[in-house]
Amino acid sequence: MPVPLVCHSEVDVLIIGAGPAGLMCANALANARVNVRIVDQRAFKITTGYGDGFTPRTVEVFQSYGLAERLLRESCQIHLAAFYNPSSTGGIELTNRISNITATSARYPFEAALHQGAIQDIFIDSMAPLGVEVDRSTVPISIELSKDESELTDPTSYPVRVTLQKLNKSEDEPREEIIHAKFVVGGDGAHSWTRKQFDITMDGEQSDSTWGVVDLTADTDFPDIRNKTYVHSNHGSVICLPREQDRIRIYVQLEVNDVIDPVTGRVDKEKISPEQILKTAQKSLEPYKVIQKSEFLWWTIYSVGQRVASRFSIKNRVFIAGDACHTHSPKAGQGMNASINDSHNLAWKISLVVRGWADMSLLSTYESERRKFALDLIAFDKMWAALVCGKPLTVPSSNGISPEHFLKTYQTDFTSGIGIHYQPSVAVNDRNQELAVGLVLGKRVPPHKLMRAADACPFELQDLLPSDVLFKLLVFTGDFSDPLQQARVESMVTDMQKPESFLNRYSTPENSRFDIITISKGQKYTFDFLRLPTLLRSHWSKVFIDDTDATGSFGGGGYSYYGVGSEGALVAVRPDGYVGAIAPLDRVEDLDAYFASFMKIAA
């Protein structure tokens, strides 16, 4: 029987590109039980090189999906940063050594380094039991978006038509496949096919700074080879990073004329070799020696450019993420982190719309939140790249970069990922911040240990906020043993149980969109969680107290840390772990209004 030339299929979400952005998005959607398909033009997954650094915030994101344990087991942790500058004798010398992460609220106060192939394997292995695999050797050749406004605004419709072509098809496979999708996500890199189909421009500029990168194992007497090291020498700049399995990565500033094709103006990999890149680094690292032990694991050259896409979405149906919508230098270690966090931001919003829980308008916050972050990242990257590439401050170069200025710029929450702050929108309310000043509206919930009331078992609050598409309602009851506070809490519960309350409008007993987590003041030896109203203790594991552990070693002080007063507060946490809204116990209607701005009434 002849094989049809074209077959048709439907899917909730089609993802184009199986890099960090695409795989992160596919994994998140698969875990949300969204019908997702991911395709990639590569015949095989990558095994070495490319992005390799994880910020503390990205490790937290991995933890929210249950993936951090493997990441930390396989990666190398970077706790210290070292800074070298020219010495009086002609070589380089250590001028400072500091903590690599200075953000005080970092749950994981270090960077993790692991090559991109291993990182992508974590996503691939997580999706496999859910029936999602990458369709390789598959490329899109056309994409059409419906112009029918009623179809575009109907979340149940399939207004995107994508034609896929199999590059290495077997005899029993059709030549082409037409996918009818509700949504398409282009995670297809800096030269994004998806972006180009919709004439989305990349706005920004290309600098004249060119760098080489080599991954290798080496014999060396350089004392900071296992730390993140920035070197300003009279011969150029070098960045050294430790890697897993005794490997290292070296970034080397190159002479533009040595690697740029004069005709095209682009970097030409044929004009240089990894041996030459290493030789340039060796000169800048003198008097220390770095001797190659084995073959290069991976290498490349690149020129620094900082660009942001003019749009991140088309009609809230086609989205771009990762390098497809922002490119920048790797100096600040943000490339893969930004890509993963783009998808972390987008996936829960698509999931809620596909489930029929949220209006299409929620999807607009992807561009407003992540494009602003990308613009902030580019601004920081321009400044940081200029410092990294600049000449050091020496007697001949009195206008060079001073070690003090370099160090001060390095010590920012921005590079840790913890400083991300989403502005007010339908997904971020801007009221009642004074009720919980340590839970900043639009920022991620910072870590703190609480004790489970039923058994005094210590828990990290972030671990109670998994990325499972549910909103978490943190109910800070205050001291429930105080009769006045008990009356406030019971009145709040009465309000929450009214038919018009958000809990009843947007959930059913069989299909709740909220997870209530109760956090009370009290002591583990005397607190009786069964006295709390039933709504606040749906299960014995859902009630926590702000007290120390049984040994008194950690925990306690949570109300103070989060800036919650004695009268308590209600805090709505989005599925991605960011604070969405805050309300006093006696104004449940504030949360009613927040959820009404984007949620659909439960059927």
Coordinates of C-alpha atoms in Angstrom, one line a residue:
M1 CA 0.0 0.0 0.0
P2 CA 1.5 3.4 -0.9
V3 CA 2.6 5.7 1.8
P4 CA 0.7 9.0 1.8
L5 CA 2.8 12.0 0.8
V6 CA 1.4 14.2 3.6
C7 CA -0.2 13.4 6.9
H8 CA -2.1 15.7 9.2
S9 CA -2.2 15.9 13.0
E10 CA -3.3 18.1 15.8
V11 CA -1.3 19.2 18.9
D12 CA -1.8 21.7 21.7
V13 CA 1.8 23.0 21.4
L14 CA 4.4 22.5 18.8
I15 CA 8.0 23.4 19.8
I16 CA 10.6 24.1 17.1
G17 CA 14.1 23.6 18.4
A18 CA 15.5 21.2 21.0
G19 CA 18.0 23.5 22.7
P20 CA 17.7 24.6 26.4
A21 CA 14.6 26.8 25.7
G22 CA 12.7 24.2 23.7
L23 CA 13.5 21.3 26.0
M24 CA 12.7 23.2 29.1
C25 CA 9.3 24.3 27.6
A26 CA 8.6 20.7 26.4
N27 CA 9.4 19.2 29.8
A28 CA 7.3 21.8 31.7
L29 CA 4.3 21.3 29.3
A30 CA 4.6 17.5 29.4
N31 CA 4.6 17.6 33.2
A32 CA 1.5 19.7 33.0
R33 CA -0.1 17.0 30.8
V34 CA -0.3 19.3 27.8
N35 CA -0.2 17.6 24.4
V36 CA 3.2 18.8 23.2
R37 CA 5.4 17.9 20.3
I38 CA 9.1 19.0 19.9
V39 CA 11.1 18.8 16.7
D40 CA 14.7 19.6 15.9
Q41 CA 16.8 19.6 12.7
R42 CA 19.8 17.9 14.3
A43 CA 20.0 14.1 13.7
F44 CA 21.6 13.6 17.1
K45 CA 21.6 15.3 20.4
I46 CA 24.7 17.3 21.4
T47 CA 27.3 15.7 23.7
T48 CA 29.8 18.5 24.5
G49 CA 30.3 22.2 24.6
Y50 CA 27.9 25.1 24.2
G51 CA 26.3 26.7 27.3
D52 CA 27.5 25.3 30.6
G53 CA 26.7 27.6 33.6
F54 CA 23.7 27.6 35.9
T55 CA 22.9 30.6 38.2
P56 CA 21.5 30.0 41.7
R57 CA 18.0 31.0 40.5
T58 CA 18.1 28.4 37.6
V59 CA 19.1 25.7 40.1
E60 CA 16.0 26.7 42.1
V61 CA 13.9 26.4 39.0
F62 CA 15.3 22.9 38.4
Q63 CA 14.4 22.0 42.0
S64 CA 10.8 23.1 41.4
Y65 CA 10.6 20.4 38.6
G66 CA 12.4 17.8 40.7
L67 CA 15.5 18.0 38.6
A68 CA 18.0 19.7 40.8
E69 CA 19.3 16.5 42.5
R70 CA 20.7 15.1 39.2
L71 CA 22.0 18.5 38.1
L72 CA 24.0 19.0 41.3
R73 CA 25.2 15.4 41.3
E74 CA 26.6 15.7 37.8
S75 CA 27.8 19.3 37.8
C76 CA 30.8 21.2 39.2
Q77 CA 30.0 23.8 41.9
I78 CA 31.7 27.2 41.7
H79 CA 31.9 28.9 45.0
L80 CA 34.7 31.4 44.6
A81 CA 35.6 34.0 42.0
A82 CA 39.2 35.2 41.6
F83 CA 40.5 38.3 39.9
Y84 CA 44.0 38.7 38.3
N85 CA 45.6 41.8 37.0
P86 CA 49.1 42.8 35.6
S87 CA 51.9 42.5 38.0
S88 CA 54.9 44.8 38.2
T89 CA 57.1 42.0 36.9
G90 CA 55.2 41.6 33.6
G91 CA 53.0 38.7 34.2
I92 CA 49.7 38.6 36.2
E93 CA 49.0 38.4 39.9
L94 CA 46.0 37.7 42.2
T95 CA 44.3 41.0 43.3
N96 CA 41.1 39.6 44.9
R97 CA 39.2 36.4 45.7
I98 CA 35.6 36.6 46.8
S99 CA 32.4 34.6 47.1
N100 CA 31.2 33.9 43.6
I101 CA 27.6 34.6 44.6
T102 CA 26.9 37.5 46.8
A103 CA 23.1 37.4 46.8
T104 CA 22.2 36.9 50.5
S105 CA 18.9 35.1 49.7
A106 CA 20.4 32.5 47.4
R107 CA 19.3 29.0 48.4
Y108 CA 22.2 27.6 46.3
P109 CA 25.0 30.1 46.9
F110 CA 27.1 29.0 44.0
E111 CA 27.1 28.5 40.2
A112 CA 26.8 25.0 38.8
A113 CA 28.8 24.1 35.6
L114 CA 27.8 21.2 33.3
H115 CA 28.0 21.0 29.5
Q116 CA 24.8 21.6 27.6
G117 CA 24.5 18.1 26.3
A118 CA 24.2 16.7 29.8
I119 CA 21.8 19.4 30.8
Q120 CA 19.6 18.6 27.8
D121 CA 19.7 14.9 28.7
I122 CA 18.1 15.8 32.1
F123 CA 15.1 17.3 30.3
I124 CA 15.0 14.5 27.7
D125 CA 15.0 11.8 30.4
S126 CA 12.4 13.7 32.4
M127 CA 10.0 13.8 29.4
A128 CA 10.5 10.3 28.2
P129 CA 8.2 8.5 30.8
L130 CA 5.5 11.0 29.9
G131 CA 5.7 9.9 26.2
V132 CA 7.4 13.0 24.8
E133 CA 10.6 12.6 22.7
V134 CA 12.4 14.9 20.3
D135 CA 11.5 14.3 16.7
R136 CA 15.0 14.6 15.1
S137 CA 16.0 15.3 11.5
T138 CA 12.8 17.3 11.2
V139 CA 12.5 20.8 10.0
P140 CA 9.6 23.2 9.5
I141 CA 9.3 24.5 5.9
S142 CA 6.2 26.7 6.3
I143 CA 4.0 28.2 8.9
E144 CA 0.6 29.9 8.6
L145 CA -1.3 31.8 11.2
S146 CA -5.1 32.2 10.8
K147 CA -6.3 35.7 10.1
D148 CA -9.7 34.9 11.5
E149 CA -10.0 36.9 14.8
S150 CA -12.6 34.6 16.2
E151 CA -10.4 31.6 15.7
L152 CA -7.3 33.4 17.2
T153 CA -9.2 34.3 20.3
D154 CA -10.8 30.9 20.8
P155 CA -8.3 28.9 23.0
T156 CA -9.8 25.6 21.8
S157 CA -9.0 26.3 18.1
Y158 CA -5.9 25.2 16.1
P159 CA -5.1 28.4 14.2
V160 CA -1.4 27.7 13.5
R161 CA -0.6 25.4 10.5
V162 CA 3.0 24.2 10.3
T163 CA 4.4 22.0 7.5
L164 CA 7.2 19.7 8.7
Q165 CA 9.7 17.8 6.5
K166 CA 11.6 14.7 7.6
L167 CA 15.3 14.9 6.5
N168 CA 16.1 11.2 6.9
K169 CA 12.7 9.6 6.4
S170 CA 12.3 5.8 6.2
E171 CA 10.3 4.2 3.3
D172 CA 7.2 3.8 5.5
E173 CA 7.1 7.5 6.6
P174 CA 5.3 10.3 4.7
R175 CA 7.5 12.9 3.1
E176 CA 5.7 15.8 4.9
E177 CA 3.5 16.3 7.9
I178 CA 1.1 19.2 8.5
I179 CA 0.7 20.1 12.1
H180 CA -2.4 22.0 13.3
A181 CA -1.4 23.6 16.6
K182 CA -3.0 25.8 19.2
F183 CA 0.3 27.3 20.0
V184 CA 3.9 27.3 18.5
V185 CA 7.0 28.0 20.4
G186 CA 10.2 28.8 18.5
G187 CA 13.2 27.9 20.6
D188 CA 15.3 27.6 17.4
G189 CA 18.3 29.7 18.3
A190 CA 19.9 33.0 17.3
H191 CA 19.2 32.4 13.6
S192 CA 15.6 31.4 14.4
W193 CA 13.5 30.2 11.4
T194 CA 10.4 30.9 13.4
R195 CA 11.3 34.5 14.1
K196 CA 12.2 35.2 10.4
Q197 CA 8.8 33.8 9.1
F198 CA 7.1 36.7 10.9
D199 CA 9.7 39.4 10.1
I200 CA 10.5 40.0 13.7
T201 CA 13.6 42.2 13.8
M202 CA 16.5 41.8 16.2
D203 CA 17.4 45.2 17.5
G204 CA 20.8 46.1 18.8
E205 CA 24.4 46.1 17.7
Q206 CA 27.5 44.0 17.1
S207 CA 30.7 44.9 19.0
D208 CA 34.2 44.6 17.6
S209 CA 35.2 42.2 20.4
T210 CA 36.0 38.6 19.4
W211 CA 36.6 35.6 21.6
G212 CA 37.7 32.0 21.4
V213 CA 36.5 29.2 23.7
V214 CA 38.2 25.9 24.4
D215 CA 37.1 23.0 26.6
L216 CA 39.9 20.7 27.8
T217 CA 41.6 18.9 30.6
A218 CA 45.0 20.4 31.6
D219 CA 48.0 20.2 33.8
T220 CA 48.5 23.6 35.4
D221 CA 50.1 25.4 38.3
F222 CA 47.5 28.2 38.1
P223 CA 46.2 28.3 41.7
D224 CA 42.6 29.3 40.8
I225 CA 41.9 26.9 38.1
R226 CA 39.0 25.4 40.1
N227 CA 37.5 28.8 40.7
K228 CA 35.8 31.2 38.3
T229 CA 38.6 33.5 37.3
Y230 CA 38.8 36.8 35.4
V231 CA 42.2 37.8 34.1
H232 CA 43.1 41.2 32.8
S233 CA 46.6 41.0 31.3
N234 CA 48.7 43.2 29.1
H235 CA 48.1 40.7 26.3
G236 CA 44.3 40.6 26.6
S237 CA 41.5 39.2 28.8
V238 CA 40.9 35.5 29.8
I239 CA 38.1 33.9 31.7
C240 CA 38.7 30.4 33.3
L241 CA 35.9 28.2 34.5
P242 CA 36.0 24.9 36.2
R243 CA 33.9 22.1 34.8
E244 CA 32.7 18.6 35.6
Q245 CA 35.1 15.7 35.6
D246 CA 38.3 17.7 35.9
R247 CA 37.6 19.7 32.8
I248 CA 38.1 23.4 32.4
R249 CA 36.8 26.0 30.0
I250 CA 38.9 29.0 28.8
Y251 CA 37.5 32.1 27.1
V252 CA 40.2 34.1 25.3
Q253 CA 40.1 37.6 23.9
L254 CA 41.3 37.4 20.3
E255 CA 42.6 40.0 17.8
V256 CA 39.8 40.9 15.4
N257 CA 42.0 40.8 12.3
D258 CA 43.0 37.2 13.1
V259 CA 39.5 35.7 12.9
I260 CA 37.2 38.1 10.9
D261 CA 36.6 37.5 7.2
P262 CA 37.3 40.9 5.6
V263 CA 34.6 40.2 2.8
T264 CA 31.7 39.1 5.0
G265 CA 32.7 40.8 8.2
R266 CA 31.8 37.6 10.1
V267 CA 34.0 35.4 12.3
D268 CA 35.7 32.7 10.2
K269 CA 36.4 29.5 12.1
E270 CA 38.8 28.4 9.4
K271 CA 41.2 31.3 10.3
I272 CA 42.2 29.9 13.7
S273 CA 42.6 26.6 15.5
P274 CA 41.9 25.6 19.1
E275 CA 45.7 25.2 19.6
Q276 CA 46.1 28.9 18.7
I277 CA 43.3 29.9 21.1
L278 CA 45.0 28.0 23.9
K279 CA 48.4 29.5 23.0
T280 CA 46.9 33.0 23.3
A281 CA 45.5 32.1 26.7
Q282 CA 48.8 30.7 27.8
K283 CA 50.5 34.0 27.0
S284 CA 48.0 36.0 29.0
L285 CA 48.3 33.6 32.0
E286 CA 52.1 33.9 32.4
P287 CA 53.9 33.2 34.7
Y288 CA 51.5 30.3 35.2
K289 CA 51.5 27.2 32.9
V290 CA 48.4 25.5 31.4
I291 CA 49.4 22.4 29.5
Q292 CA 46.9 20.5 27.4
K293 CA 46.5 16.8 28.5
S294 CA 44.3 15.4 25.8
E295 CA 42.3 16.3 22.8
F296 CA 40.1 19.4 22.9
L297 CA 36.6 18.5 24.0
W298 CA 35.0 21.4 22.1
W299 CA 35.9 24.8 20.8
T300 CA 34.5 27.8 18.9
I301 CA 34.9 31.5 18.2
Y302 CA 32.4 34.2 18.3
S303 CA 31.9 38.0 18.2
V304 CA 30.0 39.8 20.9
G305 CA 26.6 41.1 19.9
Q306 CA 23.7 42.3 22.0
R307 CA 20.3 42.2 20.4
V308 CA 16.6 41.8 21.5
A309 CA 13.7 40.8 19.3
S310 CA 11.2 43.5 18.6
R311 CA 8.4 41.1 19.6
F312 CA 8.3 37.9 21.6
S313 CA 4.9 36.7 20.3
I314 CA 2.5 36.9 17.4
K315 CA -1.2 37.2 18.4
N316 CA -0.4 35.2 21.5
R317 CA -0.3 32.1 19.3
V318 CA 3.3 32.0 18.2
F319 CA 6.1 32.7 20.7
I320 CA 9.9 32.8 20.5
A321 CA 12.1 32.0 23.4
G322 CA 15.8 31.8 24.3
D323 CA 18.4 32.9 21.8
A324 CA 15.6 33.3 19.2
C325 CA 14.6 36.5 21.0
H326 CA 17.8 37.7 22.7
T327 CA 21.5 37.3 22.1
H328 CA 24.4 38.6 24.2
S329 CA 27.9 37.7 25.3
P330 CA 28.6 34.7 27.6
K331 CA 30.6 36.9 29.9
A332 CA 27.8 37.2 32.5
G333 CA 26.9 33.6 32.2
Q334 CA 23.2 34.3 31.3
G335 CA 22.6 32.7 27.9
M336 CA 21.3 29.3 28.9
N337 CA 19.8 30.7 32.1
A338 CA 17.8 33.3 30.3
S339 CA 16.6 30.7 27.8
I340 CA 15.4 28.3 30.5
N341 CA 13.7 31.0 32.5
D342 CA 11.9 32.3 29.3
S343 CA 10.3 28.9 29.0
H344 CA 9.7 28.6 32.8
N345 CA 7.7 31.8 32.5
L346 CA 5.8 30.8 29.4
A347 CA 4.9 27.2 30.0
W348 CA 2.6 27.6 33.0
K349 CA 0.7 30.4 31.2
I350 CA 0.1 28.2 28.1
S351 CA -0.8 25.3 30.4
L352 CA -3.5 27.3 32.1
V353 CA -5.0 28.5 28.8
V354 CA -5.0 25.0 27.3
R355 CA -6.7 23.6 30.4
G356 CA -9.4 26.3 30.1
W357 CA -8.4 27.8 33.4
A358 CA -7.1 31.2 32.2
D359 CA -8.0 33.8 29.5
M360 CA -5.8 34.3 26.5
S361 CA -4.9 37.7 27.9
L362 CA -2.6 36.0 30.4
L363 CA -0.3 35.1 27.6
S364 CA 0.5 38.7 26.9
T365 CA 2.5 38.9 30.1
Y366 CA 5.1 36.6 28.7
E367 CA 6.4 39.3 26.4
S368 CA 5.9 42.1 28.9
E369 CA 7.8 40.2 31.6
R370 CA 10.5 38.5 29.6
R371 CA 11.3 41.2 27.1
K372 CA 11.9 43.8 29.8
F373 CA 14.2 41.3 31.5
A374 CA 16.0 40.8 28.1
L375 CA 16.4 44.5 27.7
D376 CA 17.8 44.8 31.2
L377 CA 20.1 41.9 30.5
I378 CA 21.4 43.5 27.4
A379 CA 22.1 46.8 29.2
F380 CA 24.0 44.9 31.9
D381 CA 25.8 42.8 29.4
K382 CA 27.1 45.8 27.4
M383 CA 28.5 47.3 30.5
W384 CA 30.0 44.0 31.8
A385 CA 31.4 43.0 28.4
A386 CA 33.1 46.4 28.1
L387 CA 34.8 45.9 31.5
V388 CA 35.8 42.3 30.7
C389 CA 37.2 43.3 27.3
G390 CA 38.8 46.5 28.5
K391 CA 42.5 47.1 29.1
P392 CA 43.6 46.9 32.7
L393 CA 44.5 50.0 34.7
T394 CA 48.3 50.2 34.5
V395 CA 50.9 53.0 34.3
P396 CA 50.9 53.0 30.5
S397 CA 47.1 52.7 30.4
S398 CA 45.8 55.3 33.0
N399 CA 42.3 55.1 31.5
G400 CA 42.1 51.3 32.0
I401 CA 39.7 49.2 34.1
S402 CA 40.5 49.4 37.8
P403 CA 40.2 46.2 39.9
E404 CA 37.9 48.0 42.3
H405 CA 35.4 49.1 39.6
F406 CA 35.5 45.6 38.0
L407 CA 34.8 44.0 41.4
K408 CA 31.9 46.3 42.3
T409 CA 30.2 45.7 39.1
Y410 CA 30.5 41.9 39.5
Q411 CA 28.8 41.9 42.8
T412 CA 25.2 42.3 41.7
D413 CA 22.0 40.2 42.2
F414 CA 21.4 40.4 38.5
T415 CA 23.9 37.8 37.5
S416 CA 22.6 35.3 40.1
G417 CA 19.1 35.4 38.5
I418 CA 17.6 36.3 41.9
G419 CA 17.2 40.0 41.0
I420 CA 14.5 39.3 38.4
H421 CA 11.5 41.5 39.2
Y422 CA 8.3 41.4 37.1
Q423 CA 6.3 44.6 36.9
P424 CA 2.6 45.0 37.7
S425 CA 0.2 43.3 35.2
V426 CA -2.7 40.9 35.3
A427 CA -0.3 38.4 36.7
V428 CA 1.3 40.7 39.3
N429 CA -0.8 42.8 41.5
D430 CA 0.7 46.0 43.1
R431 CA -1.3 46.3 46.3
N432 CA -0.7 45.5 49.9
Q433 CA 3.1 45.1 49.7
E434 CA 3.5 46.5 53.2
L435 CA 1.8 43.3 54.6
A436 CA 4.7 41.1 53.6
V437 CA 7.7 43.3 52.7
G438 CA 10.0 40.3 52.3
L439 CA 7.7 38.7 49.7
V440 CA 8.2 41.2 47.0
L441 CA 5.4 41.3 44.4
G442 CA 6.8 40.2 41.1
K443 CA 9.9 38.5 42.6
R444 CA 10.5 34.9 43.4
V445 CA 9.7 33.6 46.9
P446 CA 13.0 33.5 48.8
P447 CA 13.9 30.4 50.7
H448 CA 13.4 29.8 54.4
K449 CA 12.9 26.7 56.6
L450 CA 9.7 26.0 58.3
M451 CA 8.6 23.1 60.6
R452 CA 5.7 20.9 59.6
A453 CA 3.2 21.2 62.5
A454 CA 2.2 17.5 62.6
D455 CA 5.7 16.1 63.1
A456 CA 8.2 19.0 63.4
C457 CA 9.8 17.8 60.2
P458 CA 11.8 20.7 58.6
F459 CA 10.8 21.9 55.2
E460 CA 12.2 24.5 52.8
L461 CA 9.3 26.7 51.7
Q462 CA 10.5 26.7 48.1
D463 CA 10.0 22.9 48.1
L464 CA 6.3 23.5 48.9
L465 CA 6.0 25.5 45.7
P466 CA 6.6 22.9 42.9
S467 CA 6.0 23.9 39.3
D468 CA 2.8 22.0 38.9
V469 CA 0.5 24.7 37.4
L470 CA -1.3 25.3 40.7
F471 CA -1.4 28.6 42.5
K472 CA -0.1 28.3 46.0
L473 CA -2.0 30.3 48.7
L474 CA 0.3 31.0 51.6
V475 CA -2.0 31.7 54.6
F476 CA 0.0 33.4 57.4
T477 CA -2.5 33.0 60.2
G478 CA -0.4 34.8 62.9
D479 CA -0.8 33.4 66.4
F480 CA -3.9 31.3 66.3
S481 CA -3.9 30.8 70.1
D482 CA -4.7 34.6 70.4
P483 CA -8.5 34.8 70.6
L484 CA -8.6 38.1 68.5
Q485 CA -6.4 36.5 65.8
Q486 CA -8.4 33.3 65.8
A487 CA -11.5 35.4 65.2
R488 CA -9.8 37.1 62.2
V489 CA -8.7 33.8 60.7
E490 CA -12.2 32.2 61.2
S491 CA -13.8 35.2 59.6
M492 CA -11.4 35.0 56.6
V493 CA -12.2 31.3 56.2
T494 CA -15.9 32.2 56.1
D495 CA -15.2 34.8 53.4
M496 CA -13.2 32.2 51.4
Q497 CA -16.0 29.7 51.5
K498 CA -18.6 32.1 50.0
P499 CA -19.9 31.1 46.6
E500 CA -18.4 34.3 45.1
S501 CA -14.9 33.7 46.5
F502 CA -12.1 32.9 44.1
L503 CA -11.8 29.4 45.7
N504 CA -15.3 28.5 44.6
R505 CA -15.5 30.5 41.4
Y506 CA -12.3 29.1 39.9
S507 CA -12.1 25.6 41.4
T508 CA -14.3 22.5 41.9
P509 CA -13.8 19.9 44.6
E510 CA -12.5 17.5 41.9
N511 CA -10.3 20.0 40.1
S512 CA -8.7 22.5 42.4
R513 CA -6.5 25.2 40.9
F514 CA -5.1 26.2 44.3
D515 CA -2.9 24.6 47.0
I516 CA -3.4 26.1 50.4
I517 CA -0.4 26.1 52.7
T518 CA -0.9 27.3 56.2
I519 CA 2.0 29.0 58.1
S520 CA 1.3 29.8 61.7
K521 CA 3.1 31.3 64.6
G522 CA 3.6 28.8 67.4
Q523 CA 5.9 26.3 69.1
K524 CA 6.4 22.7 67.9
Y525 CA 5.9 21.3 71.4
T526 CA 2.5 22.9 72.0
F527 CA 0.9 23.8 68.7
D528 CA -2.3 21.8 67.8
F529 CA -2.9 22.1 64.1
L530 CA -6.3 20.3 64.4
R531 CA -7.7 23.5 66.0
L532 CA -7.3 25.3 62.6
P533 CA -10.4 25.5 60.4
T534 CA -10.6 22.5 58.0
L535 CA -10.1 24.7 55.0
L536 CA -6.6 25.5 56.2
R537 CA -5.6 21.9 56.9
S538 CA -6.9 19.9 53.9
H539 CA -4.2 17.4 54.8
W540 CA -1.9 17.1 57.8
S541 CA 1.1 17.8 55.6
K542 CA -0.2 21.3 54.6
V543 CA 0.3 23.1 58.0
F544 CA 3.6 24.6 59.1
I545 CA 4.8 26.6 62.0
D546 CA 7.5 29.3 62.2
D547 CA 9.8 27.6 64.7
T548 CA 13.2 26.1 64.9
D549 CA 13.9 22.4 64.3
A550 CA 14.1 19.9 67.2
T551 CA 17.8 20.7 67.7
G552 CA 17.4 24.4 67.5
S553 CA 19.9 24.6 64.7
F554 CA 17.8 26.3 62.0
G555 CA 14.4 27.6 61.2
G556 CA 12.3 30.2 63.1
G557 CA 12.1 33.9 62.4
G558 CA 10.1 33.3 59.2
Y559 CA 7.5 36.0 59.9
S560 CA 10.2 38.5 60.5
Y561 CA 12.2 37.3 57.4
Y562 CA 9.1 37.7 55.2
G563 CA 8.0 40.9 56.8
V564 CA 4.6 39.6 57.9
G565 CA 3.1 41.2 61.0
S566 CA 1.1 39.7 63.8
E567 CA -2.2 40.1 61.9
G568 CA -1.0 37.8 59.2
A569 CA -1.4 37.9 55.5
L570 CA -2.6 36.0 52.4
V571 CA 0.0 35.6 49.7
A572 CA -0.8 34.2 46.2
V573 CA 2.2 32.6 44.6
R574 CA 2.2 31.9 40.8
P575 CA 2.9 28.5 39.4
D576 CA 6.4 29.7 38.5
G577 CA 7.2 30.6 42.1
Y578 CA 6.8 34.4 41.8
V579 CA 4.6 36.4 44.2
G580 CA 1.5 37.4 42.3
A581 CA -0.7 39.1 45.0
I582 CA -0.9 39.9 48.7
A583 CA -4.1 40.6 50.8
P584 CA -4.9 41.2 54.4
L585 CA -7.0 38.4 56.1
D586 CA -10.0 40.6 56.2
R587 CA -10.0 41.5 52.5
V588 CA -10.3 38.2 50.6
E589 CA -12.0 40.3 47.9
D590 CA -8.5 41.6 46.9
L591 CA -7.6 38.1 45.8
D592 CA -11.0 37.7 44.2
A593 CA -10.1 40.7 42.0
Y594 CA -6.6 39.5 41.2
F595 CA -7.8 36.1 39.9
A596 CA -10.8 37.6 38.2
S597 CA -8.4 39.6 35.9
F598 CA -7.3 36.5 34.1
M599 CA -8.9 33.3 35.4
K600 CA -12.0 31.6 33.9
I601 CA -14.8 30.4 36.1
A602 CA -14.7 26.7 36.7
A603 CA -17.3 24.7 34.8

